[in-house]
Coordinates of C-alpha atoms in Angstrom, one line a residue:
X1 CA 82.1 36.5 -22.6
X2 CA 80.6 40.0 -22.7
X3 CA 82.3 42.9 -24.4
X4 CA 82.5 46.1 -22.4
X5 CA 83.6 49.4 -24.0
X6 CA 84.3 52.3 -21.6
X7 CA 84.2 55.8 -22.9
X8 CA 85.3 58.5 -20.5
X9 CA 85.8 62.2 -20.8
X10 CA 84.6 65.7 -19.6
X11 CA 81.4 67.4 -20.5
X12 CA 80.9 68.3 -24.2
X13 CA 83.7 66.0 -25.4
X14 CA 81.2 64.0 -27.6
X15 CA 80.8 61.0 -25.5
X16 CA 77.0 60.9 -25.6
X17 CA 76.7 61.4 -29.4
X18 CA 79.3 58.9 -30.4
X19 CA 78.5 56.3 -28.0
X20 CA 74.9 56.2 -29.1
X21 CA 75.8 55.9 -32.7
X22 CA 78.5 53.2 -32.2
X23 CA 75.9 51.3 -30.0
X24 CA 73.6 51.4 -33.0
X25 CA 76.1 50.3 -35.5
X26 CA 77.7 47.4 -33.3
X27 CA 74.4 46.3 -31.7
X28 CA 75.8 47.2 -28.2
X29 CA 73.7 48.2 -25.2
X30 CA 74.2 51.9 -24.6
X31 CA 74.4 53.1 -20.9
X32 CA 74.5 56.8 -20.3
X33 CA 75.8 57.1 -16.7
X34 CA 75.7 60.8 -16.8
X35 CA 72.0 60.7 -17.3
X36 CA 71.7 58.6 -14.2
X37 CA 73.5 61.2 -12.0
X38 CA 71.3 63.9 -13.5
X39 CA 68.2 62.0 -12.5
X40 CA 69.4 62.1 -8.9
X41 CA 70.3 65.7 -9.1
X42 CA 66.8 66.4 -10.6
X43 CA 65.1 64.4 -7.7
X44 CA 67.1 66.4 -5.2
X45 CA 66.2 69.8 -6.8
X46 CA 62.6 68.7 -6.9
X47 CA 62.6 67.7 -3.3
X48 CA 64.8 70.6 -2.2
X49 CA 67.3 68.3 -0.6
X50 CA 70.5 69.9 0.7
X51 CA 73.8 68.3 -0.4
X52 CA 74.8 67.8 3.3
X53 CA 71.5 66.1 4.2
X54 CA 72.8 62.4 3.9
X55 CA 69.6 60.9 5.5
X56 CA 67.4 62.5 2.9
X57 CA 69.7 61.7 0.2
X58 CA 69.7 57.9 1.1
X59 CA 66.0 58.0 1.3
X60 CA 65.8 59.3 -2.2
X61 CA 68.3 56.7 -3.3
X62 CA 66.2 54.0 -1.8
X63 CA 63.0 55.1 -3.6
X64 CA 64.6 56.0 -7.0
X65 CA 64.0 54.2 -10.2
X66 CA 66.0 55.0 -13.4
X67 CA 65.3 53.3 -16.6
X68 CA 67.4 54.0 -19.8
X69 CA 64.7 53.1 -22.6
X70 CA 66.5 53.7 -25.9
X71 CA 66.8 57.5 -26.2
X72 CA 64.5 58.1 -23.2
X73 CA 65.4 58.7 -19.7
X74 CA 62.8 57.6 -17.2
X75 CA 62.8 58.7 -13.6
X76 CA 60.4 56.9 -11.5
X77 CA 58.4 56.2 -14.8
X78 CA 58.4 59.8 -15.8
X79 CA 60.1 60.9 -19.0
X80 CA 62.8 63.4 -17.9
X81 CA 65.1 63.1 -21.0
X82 CA 64.9 67.0 -21.8
X83 CA 64.5 68.1 -18.2
X84 CA 67.8 66.5 -17.1
X85 CA 69.6 68.5 -19.8
X86 CA 68.7 71.9 -18.3
X87 CA 71.4 74.3 -17.1
X88 CA 70.1 74.0 -13.5
X89 CA 70.4 70.2 -13.4
X90 CA 73.7 70.2 -15.4
X91 CA 75.3 72.5 -12.8
X92 CA 73.9 70.6 -9.9
X93 CA 74.9 67.1 -11.2
X94 CA 78.6 67.7 -10.6
X95 CA 78.4 68.2 -6.8
X96 CA 75.7 65.6 -6.5
X97 CA 77.9 63.1 -8.4
X98 CA 80.8 63.8 -5.9
X99 CA 78.7 62.4 -2.9
X100 CA 80.0 58.9 -1.9
X101 CA 76.6 57.3 -1.2
X102 CA 75.4 58.4 -4.6
X103 CA 78.3 57.2 -6.5
X104 CA 78.2 53.8 -4.7
X105 CA 74.6 53.3 -5.5
X106 CA 75.1 54.4 -9.2
X107 CA 78.1 52.2 -9.7
X108 CA 76.1 49.2 -8.4
X109 CA 73.2 50.1 -10.8
X110 CA 75.6 50.6 -13.8
X111 CA 77.2 47.1 -13.2
X112 CA 73.8 45.5 -12.9
X113 CA 72.7 47.1 -16.2
X114 CA 75.8 45.7 -17.9
X115 CA 75.8 42.2 -16.4
X116 CA 76.0 39.6 -19.0
X117 CA 75.6 42.1 -21.9
X118 CA 77.7 43.6 -24.6
X119 CA 77.7 47.2 -23.7
X120 CA 79.3 50.5 -24.4
X121 CA 79.0 52.8 -21.3
X122 CA 80.0 56.5 -21.1
X123 CA 80.7 58.6 -18.1
X124 CA 83.6 60.0 -16.0
X125 CA 84.9 56.9 -14.1
X126 CA 83.9 53.9 -16.3
X127 CA 87.4 52.8 -17.2
X128 CA 88.8 53.6 -13.8
X129 CA 86.2 52.7 -11.3
X130 CA 83.0 51.1 -12.8
X131 CA 84.8 48.6 -15.2
X132 CA 88.6 48.8 -14.6
X133 CA 88.9 45.6 -16.6
X134 CA 86.8 46.8 -19.6
X135 CA 87.9 45.4 -23.0
X136 CA 88.3 48.7 -24.6
X137 CA 89.0 52.1 -22.8
X138 CA 88.6 55.4 -24.5
X139 CA 89.2 58.9 -23.2
X140 CA 87.5 61.6 -25.2
X141 CA 88.6 65.2 -24.8
X142 CA 88.4 68.6 -26.5
X143 CA 89.1 72.1 -25.7
X144 CA 86.8 73.9 -23.3
X145 CA 85.9 76.4 -26.0
X146 CA 84.8 73.7 -28.4
X147 CA 82.9 71.8 -25.8
X148 CA 81.0 75.1 -24.8
X149 CA 80.2 75.7 -28.6
X150 CA 78.8 72.1 -29.0
X151 CA 76.7 72.6 -25.7
X152 CA 75.1 75.8 -27.1
X153 CA 74.3 74.2 -30.3
X154 CA 72.8 71.1 -28.5
X155 CA 70.6 73.5 -26.3
X156 CA 69.5 75.3 -29.3
X157 CA 68.4 71.9 -31.0
X158 CA 66.5 71.1 -27.7
X159 CA 64.8 74.6 -27.4
X160 CA 66.9 75.6 -24.5
X161 CA 68.1 79.2 -24.2
X162 CA 71.9 79.4 -23.3
X163 CA 74.8 81.8 -23.2
X164 CA 78.2 80.8 -24.7
X165 CA 80.3 82.7 -22.0
X166 CA 78.3 81.4 -19.3
X167 CA 78.5 77.7 -20.4
X168 CA 82.2 78.1 -21.0
X169 CA 82.7 79.3 -17.5
X170 CA 80.4 76.4 -16.2
X171 CA 82.5 73.8 -18.1
X172 CA 85.8 75.0 -16.8
X173 CA 84.2 75.1 -13.2
X174 CA 82.8 71.5 -13.6
X175 CA 86.2 70.3 -15.1
X176 CA 87.9 71.6 -11.9
X177 CA 85.3 69.9 -9.5
X178 CA 85.1 66.7 -11.4
X179 CA 88.9 66.3 -11.6
X180 CA 89.6 67.3 -8.0
X181 CA 86.9 65.4 -6.1
X182 CA 88.1 62.8 -3.8
X183 CA 85.7 60.0 -4.8
X184 CA 86.3 58.8 -8.4
X185 CA 87.8 61.9 -9.9
X186 CA 87.5 62.4 -13.6
X187 CA 90.8 61.1 -15.1
X188 CA 92.2 59.0 -18.0
X189 CA 92.8 55.3 -17.1
X190 CA 96.4 54.4 -17.6
X191 CA 95.5 52.1 -20.3
X192 CA 92.8 54.2 -22.0
X193 CA 93.4 55.6 -25.5
X194 CA 93.2 59.2 -25.8
X195 CA 91.2 60.8 -28.7
X196 CA 91.1 64.6 -28.8
X197 CA 87.9 65.4 -30.7
X198 CA 88.4 69.2 -31.1
X199 CA 89.0 69.2 -34.7
X200 CA 87.4 65.8 -35.6
X201 CA 83.9 65.2 -37.0
X202 CA 81.6 63.0 -35.3
X203 CA 82.1 60.5 -38.1
X204 CA 85.9 60.6 -37.7
X205 CA 85.7 60.0 -33.9
X206 CA 83.3 57.0 -34.6
X207 CA 85.5 55.4 -37.1
X208 CA 88.5 55.7 -34.8
X209 CA 86.8 54.1 -31.9
X210 CA 85.2 51.4 -34.0
X211 CA 88.7 50.4 -35.4
X212 CA 89.9 50.2 -31.9
X213 CA 87.1 47.9 -30.8
X214 CA 87.6 45.7 -33.8
X215 CA 91.3 45.2 -33.1
X216 CA 90.5 44.4 -29.4
X217 CA 88.2 41.6 -30.7
X218 CA 90.9 39.9 -32.8

């Protein structure tokens, strides 16, 4: 029987960082679902596809190939790891992820990637939609101000210029869009464990989640 750990939460809550590190420590397959939506957003931007043009969107979905190769994200065999983290793609990914046909396609891909494996998957609807029967469900959160600070720090490390106030506003707007969308809104699953990471170190968050996983396996 495979183990599925679902990590949900808003942008900047620490999902990506802690999920990667836990995957390495526990030898779990790491699946970054946010990167998958960002790939679709990037492709739509490059093709100049309108959000309302369902036919062109479906054409993109039919031809798109997304591979998560360790820390690399490949879009049709092209390394887009840094490109999908740009502010432009980040802002576009939220409305893109609300489109029904895109979510359906991505959920199918996510389930296929996890099939028969021990996985830790992070996103916004993993515990509620993708794997509602996941062995472990965690909901990570943090204050918008702390999440904006982290995003600025992350961008600086990746050589991306950013403005704190702008990122804070973007995060608040994205939270509103993600939580209010009709299809698979961002929310805590009823049986998920909430961890507020605002004042916690990465290591403290990791230790909390690992202890929860270990208890679930007993």
